[in-house]
mmCIF file of C-alpha atoms in Angstrom:
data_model
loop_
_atom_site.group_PDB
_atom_site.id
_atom_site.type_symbol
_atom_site.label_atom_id
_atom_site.label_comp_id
_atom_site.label_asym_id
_atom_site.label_seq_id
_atom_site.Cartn_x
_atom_site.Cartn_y
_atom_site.Cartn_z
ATOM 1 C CA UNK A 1 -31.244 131.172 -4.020
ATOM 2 C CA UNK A 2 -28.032 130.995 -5.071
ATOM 3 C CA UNK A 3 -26.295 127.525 -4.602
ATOM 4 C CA UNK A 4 -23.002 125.903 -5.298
ATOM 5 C CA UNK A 5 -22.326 122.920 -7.909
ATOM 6 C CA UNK A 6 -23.873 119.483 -7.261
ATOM 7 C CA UNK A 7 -20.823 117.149 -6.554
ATOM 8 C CA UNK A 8 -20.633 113.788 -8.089
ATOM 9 C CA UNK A 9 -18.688 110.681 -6.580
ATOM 10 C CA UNK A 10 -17.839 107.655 -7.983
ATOM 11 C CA UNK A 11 -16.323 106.005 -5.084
ATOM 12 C CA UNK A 12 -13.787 102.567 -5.944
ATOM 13 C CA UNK A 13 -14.950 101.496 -9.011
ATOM 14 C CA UNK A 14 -13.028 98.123 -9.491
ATOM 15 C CA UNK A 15 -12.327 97.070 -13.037
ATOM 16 C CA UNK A 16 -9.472 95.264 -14.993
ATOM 17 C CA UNK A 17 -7.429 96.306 -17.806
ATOM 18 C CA UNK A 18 -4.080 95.712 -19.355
ATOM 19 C CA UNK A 19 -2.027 98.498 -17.776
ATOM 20 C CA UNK A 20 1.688 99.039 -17.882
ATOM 21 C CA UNK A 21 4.332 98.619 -20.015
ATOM 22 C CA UNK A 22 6.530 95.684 -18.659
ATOM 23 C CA UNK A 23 6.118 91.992 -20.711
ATOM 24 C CA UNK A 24 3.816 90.288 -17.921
ATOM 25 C CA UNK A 25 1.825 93.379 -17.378
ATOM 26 C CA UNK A 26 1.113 93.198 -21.361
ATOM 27 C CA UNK A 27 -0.052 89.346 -21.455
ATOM 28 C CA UNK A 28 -2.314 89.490 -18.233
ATOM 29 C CA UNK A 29 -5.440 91.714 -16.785
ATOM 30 C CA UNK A 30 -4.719 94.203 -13.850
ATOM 31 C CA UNK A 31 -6.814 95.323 -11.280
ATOM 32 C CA UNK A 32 -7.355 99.666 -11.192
ATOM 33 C CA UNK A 33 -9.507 101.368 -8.738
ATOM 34 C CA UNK A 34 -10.907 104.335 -10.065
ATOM 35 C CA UNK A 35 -12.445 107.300 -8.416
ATOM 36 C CA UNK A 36 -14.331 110.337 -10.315
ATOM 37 C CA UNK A 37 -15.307 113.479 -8.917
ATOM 38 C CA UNK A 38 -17.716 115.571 -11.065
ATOM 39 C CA UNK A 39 -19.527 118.970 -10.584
ATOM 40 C CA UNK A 40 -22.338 120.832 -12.228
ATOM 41 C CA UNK A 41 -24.960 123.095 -11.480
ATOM 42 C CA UNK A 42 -27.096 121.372 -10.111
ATOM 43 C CA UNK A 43 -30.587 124.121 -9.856
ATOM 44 C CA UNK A 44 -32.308 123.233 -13.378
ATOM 45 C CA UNK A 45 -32.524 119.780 -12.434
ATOM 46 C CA UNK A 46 -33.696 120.294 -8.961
ATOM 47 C CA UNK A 47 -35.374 123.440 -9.344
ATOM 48 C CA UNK A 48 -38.209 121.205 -11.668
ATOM 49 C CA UNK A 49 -36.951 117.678 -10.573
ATOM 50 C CA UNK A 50 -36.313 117.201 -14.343
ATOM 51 C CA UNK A 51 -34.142 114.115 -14.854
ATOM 52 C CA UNK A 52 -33.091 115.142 -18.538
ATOM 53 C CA UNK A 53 -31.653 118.377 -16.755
ATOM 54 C CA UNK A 54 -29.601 116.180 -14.620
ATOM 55 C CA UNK A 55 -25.486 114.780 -15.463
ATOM 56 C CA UNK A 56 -26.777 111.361 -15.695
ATOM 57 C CA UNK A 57 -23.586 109.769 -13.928
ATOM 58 C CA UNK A 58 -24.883 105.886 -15.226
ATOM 59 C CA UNK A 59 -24.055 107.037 -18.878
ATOM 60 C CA UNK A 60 -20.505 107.994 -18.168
ATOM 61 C CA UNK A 61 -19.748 105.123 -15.578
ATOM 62 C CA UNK A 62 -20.784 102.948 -18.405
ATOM 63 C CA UNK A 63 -18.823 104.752 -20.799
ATOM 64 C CA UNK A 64 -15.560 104.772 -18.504
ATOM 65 C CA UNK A 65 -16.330 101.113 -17.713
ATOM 66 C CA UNK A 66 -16.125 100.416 -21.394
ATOM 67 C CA UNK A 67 -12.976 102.253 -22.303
ATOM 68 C CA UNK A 68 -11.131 100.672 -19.665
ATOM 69 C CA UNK A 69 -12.010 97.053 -19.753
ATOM 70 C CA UNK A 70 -11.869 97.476 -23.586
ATOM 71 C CA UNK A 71 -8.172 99.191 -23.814
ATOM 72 C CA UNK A 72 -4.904 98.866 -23.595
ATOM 73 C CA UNK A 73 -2.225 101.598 -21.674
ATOM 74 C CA UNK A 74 1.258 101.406 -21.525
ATOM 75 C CA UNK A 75 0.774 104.381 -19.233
ATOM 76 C CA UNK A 76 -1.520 104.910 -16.033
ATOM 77 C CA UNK A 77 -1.183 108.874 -16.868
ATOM 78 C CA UNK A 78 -2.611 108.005 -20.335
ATOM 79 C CA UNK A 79 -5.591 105.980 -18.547
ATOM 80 C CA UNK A 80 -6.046 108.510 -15.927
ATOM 81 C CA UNK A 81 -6.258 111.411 -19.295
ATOM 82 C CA UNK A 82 -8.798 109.073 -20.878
ATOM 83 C CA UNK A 83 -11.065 108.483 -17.981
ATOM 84 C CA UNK A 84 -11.249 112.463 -17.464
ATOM 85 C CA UNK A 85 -11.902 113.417 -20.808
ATOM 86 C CA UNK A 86 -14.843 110.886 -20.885
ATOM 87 C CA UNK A 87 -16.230 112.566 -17.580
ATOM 88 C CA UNK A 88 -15.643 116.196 -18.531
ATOM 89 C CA UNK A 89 -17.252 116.049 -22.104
ATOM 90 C CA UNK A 90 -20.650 116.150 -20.578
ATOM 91 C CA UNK A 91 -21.785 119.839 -21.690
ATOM 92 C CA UNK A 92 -22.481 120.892 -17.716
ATOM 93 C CA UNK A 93 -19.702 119.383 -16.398
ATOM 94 C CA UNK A 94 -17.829 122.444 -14.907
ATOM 95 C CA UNK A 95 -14.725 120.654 -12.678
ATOM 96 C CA UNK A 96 -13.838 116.691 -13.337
ATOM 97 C CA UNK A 97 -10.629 114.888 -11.111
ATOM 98 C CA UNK A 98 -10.213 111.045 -11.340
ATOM 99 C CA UNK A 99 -7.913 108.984 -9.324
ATOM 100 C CA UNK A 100 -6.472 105.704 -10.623
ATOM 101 C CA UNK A 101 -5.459 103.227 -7.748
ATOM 102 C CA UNK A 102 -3.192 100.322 -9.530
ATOM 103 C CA UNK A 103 -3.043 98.045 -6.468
ATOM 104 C CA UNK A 104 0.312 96.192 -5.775
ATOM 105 C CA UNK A 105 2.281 98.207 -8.574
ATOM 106 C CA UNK A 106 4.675 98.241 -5.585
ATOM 107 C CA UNK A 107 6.609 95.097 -3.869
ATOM 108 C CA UNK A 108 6.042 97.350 -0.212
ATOM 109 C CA UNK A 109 3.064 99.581 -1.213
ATOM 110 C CA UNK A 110 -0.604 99.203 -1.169
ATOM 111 C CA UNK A 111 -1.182 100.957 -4.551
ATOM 112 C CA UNK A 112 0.164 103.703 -7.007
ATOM 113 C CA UNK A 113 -2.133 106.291 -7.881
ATOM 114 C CA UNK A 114 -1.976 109.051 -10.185
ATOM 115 C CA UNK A 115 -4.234 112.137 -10.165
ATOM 116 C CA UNK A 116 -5.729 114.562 -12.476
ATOM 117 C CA UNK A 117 -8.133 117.603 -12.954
ATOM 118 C CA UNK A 118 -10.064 119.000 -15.615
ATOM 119 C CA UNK A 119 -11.738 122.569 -15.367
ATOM 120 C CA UNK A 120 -13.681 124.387 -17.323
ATOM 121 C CA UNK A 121 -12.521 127.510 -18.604
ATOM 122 C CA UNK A 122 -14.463 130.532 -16.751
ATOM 123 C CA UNK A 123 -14.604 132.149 -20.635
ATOM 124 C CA UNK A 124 -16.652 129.415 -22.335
#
């Protein structure tokens, strides 16, 4: 049976960092909202319901938890590049995209968000 890649979400994970490159933005905590999308193949792990075959998604929310409430981004691109390289190091990992909400970034906007997407090249 031949069956697509397992898909991963991380759905509003709410966290605080210092983000941005403005004075007050530098001296005080912002809220992000952060969103991960990861596939992997998904049939070793359910084909023996083996957990150690499994992308254990606790170990890199932890990890991405860490980073971010630990750091310190003048950027929300450079944030957005360190959250996907944490989720796309995972050997099975085959397609990572995070989203990074920073709510009220904007006097007449909800949020700003920035996007990106990691791959894994087809000749690896």
């Amino acid at each position: 049976m031949s069956l697509s890649n397992a898909i991963i979400n991380i759905t509003n994970l709410r966290l605080r960092t210092y983000i941005g490159f403005n004075p007050e933005e530098m001296e005080k905590q912002q809220d992000v909202v952060i969103n991960i999308e990861i596939q992997y193949p998904a049939t070793p792990a359910f084909a023996d319901d083996d957990v150690e075959k499994a992308l254990n998604y606790k170990v890199i929310t932890k990890e991405v938890i860490k980073h971010v409430e630990e750091g310190r981004f003048l950027l929300l691109e450079k944030l957005v590049s360190d959250v996907l390289e944490i989720c796309s190091k995972h050997p099975s990992t085959v397609y990572a995209k995070v989203t990074i909400d920073k709510p009220h970034a904007l006097r007449f906007a909800d949020s700003v968000s920035l996007s990106l997407v990691w791959q894994k090249d087809q000749q690896q």
